[in-house]
Amino acid sequence: MPLVPVPLRVSRTRGPGFRIDPGTRVVVGHEPSTISTGVLVAARIGEVCGFPVEVVHVDDGRPGAVILRRTDDAAYLDLPADADRALAQDAYRLEVTADRVVITAVGDAGLMYGALTLQQLGEHGPHGTVTVRAAVVVDHPRFGWRGLSLDVARHFHGVETVKKVVNVMASLKLNVLHLHLTDDQGWRLEIPSRPGLTARSGGTAVDGDPGGWYSVEEFDEIVAYAATRFITVIPEIDIPGHINAALHAYGELTPSGEPAPAYTGIEVGFSRLHEELPATARFLRDVLGDVARMTPGRFVHIGGDEVLSMERGEYARLVGTAASQVAAAGKTVVAWQEAATVPLAPGTVLQYWDEREGAQEMAAAARAGALVVLSPASKVYLDMKYDASTPVGLDWAGHVELRDAYEWEPLEVLPDVPADRVLGVEAGLWTETVRTVDDLFLLLLPRLAAVAEVAWSAPGHRDWDGFTTRVAGLAPRWDESGVAWYASPQVEW
Ligand code: TNX
């Protein structure tokens, strides 16, 4: 299988390659986290080859060992001198010789990424054997934030589907899953202090389609499943707009005191919280407190997008209240670009999506201490149709063919934001039109592979022609795992 995202350095070395066969063992040492990484690596190799792969603590020197080795010496990995810590955690060195494979990394994430590269280098032979040509790979990501945002509010997608998405993300070395859990059409996360949110607004969705929600335990299951694959889940509770589901559940949040009617259309911008209602601050405190407690990761996303019916002062105060609740719970705030004009704590993450506006505001916020994640809709909104014939999707940001998702340079999106303020890149998949798991993967693949390479691979190391051949090699894996994908005419599949 070819390599996507393309690594920093791959050198073929002399001599025969490594054969993965029933004698292959994964050697993990005694570090508990490395043992669990080793178990996952062994399971993956076993899955591909069709036989169980043993995990052992020590290397007995016999041929056939895949050795996972943690090191504190990042110099060994050839990292650039100024590489930040997140990148060091993800870096790895992979050495394949006839007798053994050695994966060396500072963090367990790096070990896992090295094993994924090993898997992609494997060539299938008869009887389940896989051979990997002798090589040395040295690799680290360009960006520490390589994400996908998934809207489970417009249409609900359950735990099993999310796990499939996580598997595909992990295979592409993506590491942030942002879940858009609430919107006008439905509320998808159980909030223990506010059971009415899911009881009354969990069952609705666009067009009257079936809804659903994650219980606390199910959310935990997603978080843990993702964490094992080095993916951080970022929950988004979208305030102060996109909030009709909450207004439908709790009449105390509306000026009349009456619950708002359920909403199943796909307009945006009409619903809002009201600063003057005492219930509003209590709502923000309860919900964001619970969500922060349910989230082991560093970040909680508070939305802030497309509030079309609120005066700026009220908007700023409501976003500020939500942000202080998140900070009080010990988490870092993420918000959409509209919040760039609100004074927020340094280190707040702003997510840029709407290229029609906001560039100056983003630059000013970055100068004042904000960090930036890039989700330019015309490149990475994977709910955009590929072309006019795509059966699902929207087109407000244009058609996004594979090449559009691939051929762009993140640091050119907001030229006035200094490079050291840019955390990375996040694709988006909004689900107004996305009902089924097949719809979902048809939009995700192959474009998610393009975005993953933009986020991981250094400029100058990636190019469109090379990508088209490499991405074609991923399709058989997608078929094996039973996920849909779009045969873009830009690639010879
Ligand atoms: C814009 S991106 C939105 C979403 C829509 C999406 C559809 C963002 C912050 N807001 O509410 O679902 O476009 O592509």
PDB file of N, CA and C in Angstrom, residues 283-330:
ATOM      1  N   PHE A 283     -28.135  28.090  32.582  1.00  0.00           N
ATOM      2  CA  PHE A 283     -28.050  27.087  31.516  1.00  0.00           C
ATOM      3  C   PHE A 283     -26.593  26.918  31.066  1.00  0.00           C
ATOM      4  N   LEU A 284     -25.918  28.026  30.811  1.00  0.00           N
ATOM      5  CA  LEU A 284     -24.527  27.950  30.347  1.00  0.00           C
ATOM      6  C   LEU A 284     -23.645  27.287  31.398  1.00  0.00           C
ATOM      7  N   ARG A 285     -23.863  27.662  32.644  1.00  0.00           N
ATOM      8  CA  ARG A 285     -23.049  27.096  33.722  1.00  0.00           C
ATOM      9  C   ARG A 285     -23.264  25.573  33.825  1.00  0.00           C
ATOM     10  N   ASP A 286     -24.541  25.161  33.854  1.00  0.00           N
ATOM     11  CA  ASP A 286     -24.845  23.730  34.004  1.00  0.00           C
ATOM     12  C   ASP A 286     -24.295  22.917  32.837  1.00  0.00           C
ATOM     13  N   VAL A 287     -24.618  23.370  31.633  1.00  0.00           N
ATOM     14  CA  VAL A 287     -24.271  22.577  30.453  1.00  0.00           C
ATOM     15  C   VAL A 287     -22.758  22.519  30.265  1.00  0.00           C
ATOM     16  N   LEU A 288     -22.113  23.686  30.298  1.00  0.00           N
ATOM     17  CA  LEU A 288     -20.674  23.688  30.028  1.00  0.00           C
ATOM     18  C   LEU A 288     -19.899  23.023  31.163  1.00  0.00           C
ATOM     19  N   GLY A 289     -20.398  23.140  32.388  1.00  0.00           N
ATOM     20  CA  GLY A 289     -19.760  22.438  33.508  1.00  0.00           C
ATOM     21  C   GLY A 289     -19.823  20.933  33.304  1.00  0.00           C
ATOM     22  N   ASP A 290     -20.996  20.424  32.961  1.00  0.00           N
ATOM     23  CA  ASP A 290     -21.134  18.977  32.734  1.00  0.00           C
ATOM     24  C   ASP A 290     -20.260  18.521  31.561  1.00  0.00           C
ATOM     25  N   VAL A 291     -20.290  19.288  30.486  1.00  0.00           N
ATOM     26  CA  VAL A 291     -19.532  18.879  29.296  1.00  0.00           C
ATOM     27  C   VAL A 291     -18.030  18.862  29.606  1.00  0.00           C
ATOM     28  N   ALA A 292     -17.570  19.877  30.334  1.00  0.00           N
ATOM     29  CA  ALA A 292     -16.141  19.908  30.683  1.00  0.00           C
ATOM     30  C   ALA A 292     -15.782  18.691  31.536  1.00  0.00           C
ATOM     31  N   ARG A 293     -16.671  18.321  32.460  1.00  0.00           N
ATOM     32  CA  ARG A 293     -16.388  17.144  33.302  1.00  0.00           C
ATOM     33  C   ARG A 293     -16.351  15.859  32.488  1.00  0.00           C
ATOM     34  N   MET A 294     -17.145  15.813  31.420  1.00  0.00           N
ATOM     35  CA  MET A 294     -17.193  14.593  30.604  1.00  0.00           C
ATOM     36  C   MET A 294     -16.044  14.521  29.600  1.00  0.00           C
ATOM     37  N   THR A 295     -15.218  15.562  29.572  1.00  0.00           N
ATOM     38  CA  THR A 295     -14.204  15.676  28.524  1.00  0.00           C
ATOM     39  C   THR A 295     -12.807  15.607  29.103  1.00  0.00           C
ATOM     40  N   PRO A 296     -12.079  14.514  28.863  1.00  0.00           N
ATOM     41  CA  PRO A 296     -10.699  14.451  29.356  1.00  0.00           C
ATOM     42  C   PRO A 296      -9.747  15.341  28.560  1.00  0.00           C
ATOM     43  N   GLY A 297     -10.105  15.661  27.321  1.00  0.00           N
ATOM     44  CA  GLY A 297      -9.225  16.477  26.474  1.00  0.00           C
ATOM     45  C   GLY A 297      -9.152  17.914  26.971  1.00  0.00           C
ATOM     46  N   ARG A 298      -8.245  18.665  26.371  1.00  0.00           N
ATOM     47  CA  ARG A 298      -7.989  20.038  26.828  1.00  0.00           C
ATOM     48  C   ARG A 298      -9.045  21.031  26.395  1.00  0.00           C
ATOM     49  N   PHE A 299      -9.829  20.704  25.356  1.00  0.00           N
ATOM     50  CA  PHE A 299     -10.625  21.734  24.695  1.00  0.00           C
ATOM     51  C   PHE A 299     -12.134  21.510  24.784  1.00  0.00           C
ATOM     52  N   VAL A 300     -12.875  22.616  24.914  1.00  0.00           N
ATOM     53  CA  VAL A 300     -14.329  22.598  24.731  1.00  0.00           C
ATOM     54  C   VAL A 300     -14.670  23.707  23.742  1.00  0.00           C
ATOM     55  N   HIS A 301     -15.457  23.359  22.727  1.00  0.00           N
ATOM     56  CA  HIS A 301     -15.821  24.301  21.658  1.00  0.00           C
ATOM     57  C   HIS A 301     -17.174  24.927  22.015  1.00  0.00           C
ATOM     58  N   ILE A 302     -17.238  26.253  21.956  1.00  0.00           N
ATOM     59  CA  ILE A 302     -18.495  26.924  22.323  1.00  0.00           C
ATOM     60  C   ILE A 302     -19.217  27.539  21.118  1.00  0.00           C
ATOM     61  N   GLY A 303     -18.832  27.139  19.915  1.00  0.00           N
ATOM     62  CA  GLY A 303     -19.555  27.617  18.727  1.00  0.00           C
ATOM     63  C   GLY A 303     -19.345  29.097  18.512  1.00  0.00           C
ATOM     64  N   GLY A 304     -20.439  29.855  18.585  1.00  0.00           N
ATOM     65  CA  GLY A 304     -20.336  31.299  18.385  1.00  0.00           C
ATOM     66  C   GLY A 304     -20.580  31.741  16.955  1.00  0.00           C
ATOM     67  N   ASP A 305     -20.932  30.806  16.061  1.00  0.00           N
ATOM     68  CA  ASP A 305     -21.078  31.139  14.641  1.00  0.00           C
ATOM     69  C   ASP A 305     -22.480  31.637  14.308  1.00  0.00           C
ATOM     70  N   GLU A 306     -22.546  32.428  13.256  1.00  0.00           N
ATOM     71  CA  GLU A 306     -23.793  32.769  12.565  1.00  0.00           C
ATOM     72  C   GLU A 306     -24.935  33.190  13.490  1.00  0.00           C
ATOM     73  N   VAL A 307     -24.669  34.162  14.336  1.00  0.00           N
ATOM     74  CA  VAL A 307     -25.751  34.677  15.169  1.00  0.00           C
ATOM     75  C   VAL A 307     -26.228  35.952  14.493  1.00  0.00           C
ATOM     76  N   LEU A 308     -27.288  35.850  13.715  1.00  0.00           N
ATOM     77  CA  LEU A 308     -27.644  36.945  12.817  1.00  0.00           C
ATOM     78  C   LEU A 308     -28.628  37.926  13.442  1.00  0.00           C
ATOM     79  N   SER A 309     -29.119  37.589  14.643  1.00  0.00           N
ATOM     80  CA  SER A 309     -30.196  38.417  15.183  1.00  0.00           C
ATOM     81  C   SER A 309     -29.856  38.973  16.557  1.00  0.00           C
ATOM     82  N   MET A 310     -28.571  39.342  16.748  1.00  0.00           N
ATOM     83  CA  MET A 310     -28.186  39.814  18.084  1.00  0.00           C
ATOM     84  C   MET A 310     -27.242  41.004  17.955  1.00  0.00           C
ATOM     85  N   GLU A 311     -27.435  41.948  18.794  1.00  0.00           N
ATOM     86  CA  GLU A 311     -26.564  43.130  18.809  1.00  0.00           C
ATOM     87  C   GLU A 311     -25.185  42.679  19.335  1.00  0.00           C
ATOM     88  N   ARG A 312     -24.123  43.330  18.859  1.00  0.00           N
ATOM     89  CA  ARG A 312     -22.763  42.857  19.118  1.00  0.00           C
ATOM     90  C   ARG A 312     -22.404  42.784  20.600  1.00  0.00           C
ATOM     91  N   GLY A 313     -22.884  43.767  21.368  1.00  0.00           N
ATOM     92  CA  GLY A 313     -22.541  43.792  22.789  1.00  0.00           C
ATOM     93  C   GLY A 313     -23.080  42.566  23.506  1.00  0.00           C
ATOM     94  N   GLU A 314     -24.325  42.236  23.224  1.00  0.00           N
ATOM     95  CA  GLU A 314     -24.929  41.070  23.872  1.00  0.00           C
ATOM     96  C   GLU A 314     -24.211  39.795  23.427  1.00  0.00           C
ATOM     97  N   TYR A 315     -23.899  39.725  22.140  1.00  0.00           N
ATOM     98  CA  TYR A 315     -23.161  38.574  21.624  1.00  0.00           C
ATOM     99  C   TYR A 315     -21.835  38.397  22.387  1.00  0.00           C
ATOM    100  N   ALA A 316     -21.110  39.506  22.504  1.00  0.00           N
ATOM    101  CA  ALA A 316     -19.799  39.437  23.154  1.00  0.00           C
ATOM    102  C   ALA A 316     -19.939  39.009  24.615  1.00  0.00           C
ATOM    103  N   ARG A 317     -20.971  39.522  25.288  1.00  0.00           N
ATOM    104  CA  ARG A 317     -21.122  39.169  26.707  1.00  0.00           C
ATOM    105  C   ARG A 317     -21.521  37.701  26.876  1.00  0.00           C
ATOM    106  N   LEU A 318     -22.405  37.214  26.012  1.00  0.00           N
ATOM    107  CA  LEU A 318     -22.806  35.800  26.133  1.00  0.00           C
ATOM    108  C   LEU A 318     -21.642  34.864  25.806  1.00  0.00           C
ATOM    109  N   VAL A 319     -20.885  35.185  24.751  1.00  0.00           N
ATOM    110  CA  VAL A 319     -19.713  34.360  24.427  1.00  0.00           C
ATOM    111  C   VAL A 319     -18.707  34.442  25.579  1.00  0.00           C
ATOM    112  N   GLY A 320     -18.560  35.632  26.149  1.00  0.00           N
ATOM    113  CA  GLY A 320     -17.639  35.807  27.274  1.00  0.00           C
ATOM    114  C   GLY A 320     -18.060  34.976  28.479  1.00  0.00           C
ATOM    115  N   THR A 321     -19.357  34.961  28.784  1.00  0.00           N
ATOM    116  CA  THR A 321     -19.855  34.147  29.906  1.00  0.00           C
ATOM    117  C   THR A 321     -19.568  32.670  29.669  1.00  0.00           C
ATOM    118  N   ALA A 322     -19.867  32.208  28.460  1.00  0.00           N
ATOM    119  CA  ALA A 322     -19.621  30.796  28.149  1.00  0.00           C
ATOM    120  C   ALA A 322     -18.132  30.491  28.269  1.00  0.00           C
ATOM    121  N   ALA A 323     -17.296  31.381  27.740  1.00  0.00           N
ATOM    122  CA  ALA A 323     -15.850  31.149  27.777  1.00  0.00           C
ATOM    123  C   ALA A 323     -15.360  31.083  29.214  1.00  0.00           C
ATOM    124  N   SER A 324     -15.921  31.943  30.103  1.00  0.00           N
ATOM    125  CA  SER A 324     -15.407  31.875  31.482  1.00  0.00           C
ATOM    126  C   SER A 324     -15.874  30.606  32.183  1.00  0.00           C
ATOM    127  N   GLN A 325     -17.048  30.086  31.822  1.00  0.00           N
ATOM    128  CA  GLN A 325     -17.458  28.789  32.393  1.00  0.00           C
ATOM    129  C   GLN A 325     -16.487  27.683  31.980  1.00  0.00           C
ATOM    130  N   VAL A 326     -16.115  27.690  30.710  1.00  0.00           N
ATOM    131  CA  VAL A 326     -15.196  26.656  30.213  1.00  0.00           C
ATOM    132  C   VAL A 326     -13.835  26.802  30.909  1.00  0.00           C
ATOM    133  N   ALA A 327     -13.373  28.054  31.034  1.00  0.00           N
ATOM    134  CA  ALA A 327     -12.072  28.285  31.684  1.00  0.00           C
ATOM    135  C   ALA A 327     -12.134  27.872  33.151  1.00  0.00           C
ATOM    136  N   ALA A 328     -13.259  28.188  33.812  1.00  0.00           N
ATOM    137  CA  ALA A 328     -13.391  27.836  35.233  1.00  0.00           C
ATOM    138  C   ALA A 328     -13.347  26.325  35.412  1.00  0.00           C
ATOM    139  N   ALA A 329     -13.789  25.599  34.394  1.00  0.00           N
ATOM    140  CA  ALA A 329     -13.753  24.133  34.468  1.00  0.00           C
ATOM    141  C   ALA A 329     -12.397  23.589  34.036  1.00  0.00           C
ATOM    142  N   GLY A 330     -11.449  24.482  33.779  1.00  0.00           N
ATOM    143  CA  GLY A 330     -10.082  24.042  33.488  1.00  0.00           C
ATOM    144  C   GLY A 330      -9.822  23.679  32.032  1.00  0.00           C
TER     145      GLY A 330
END
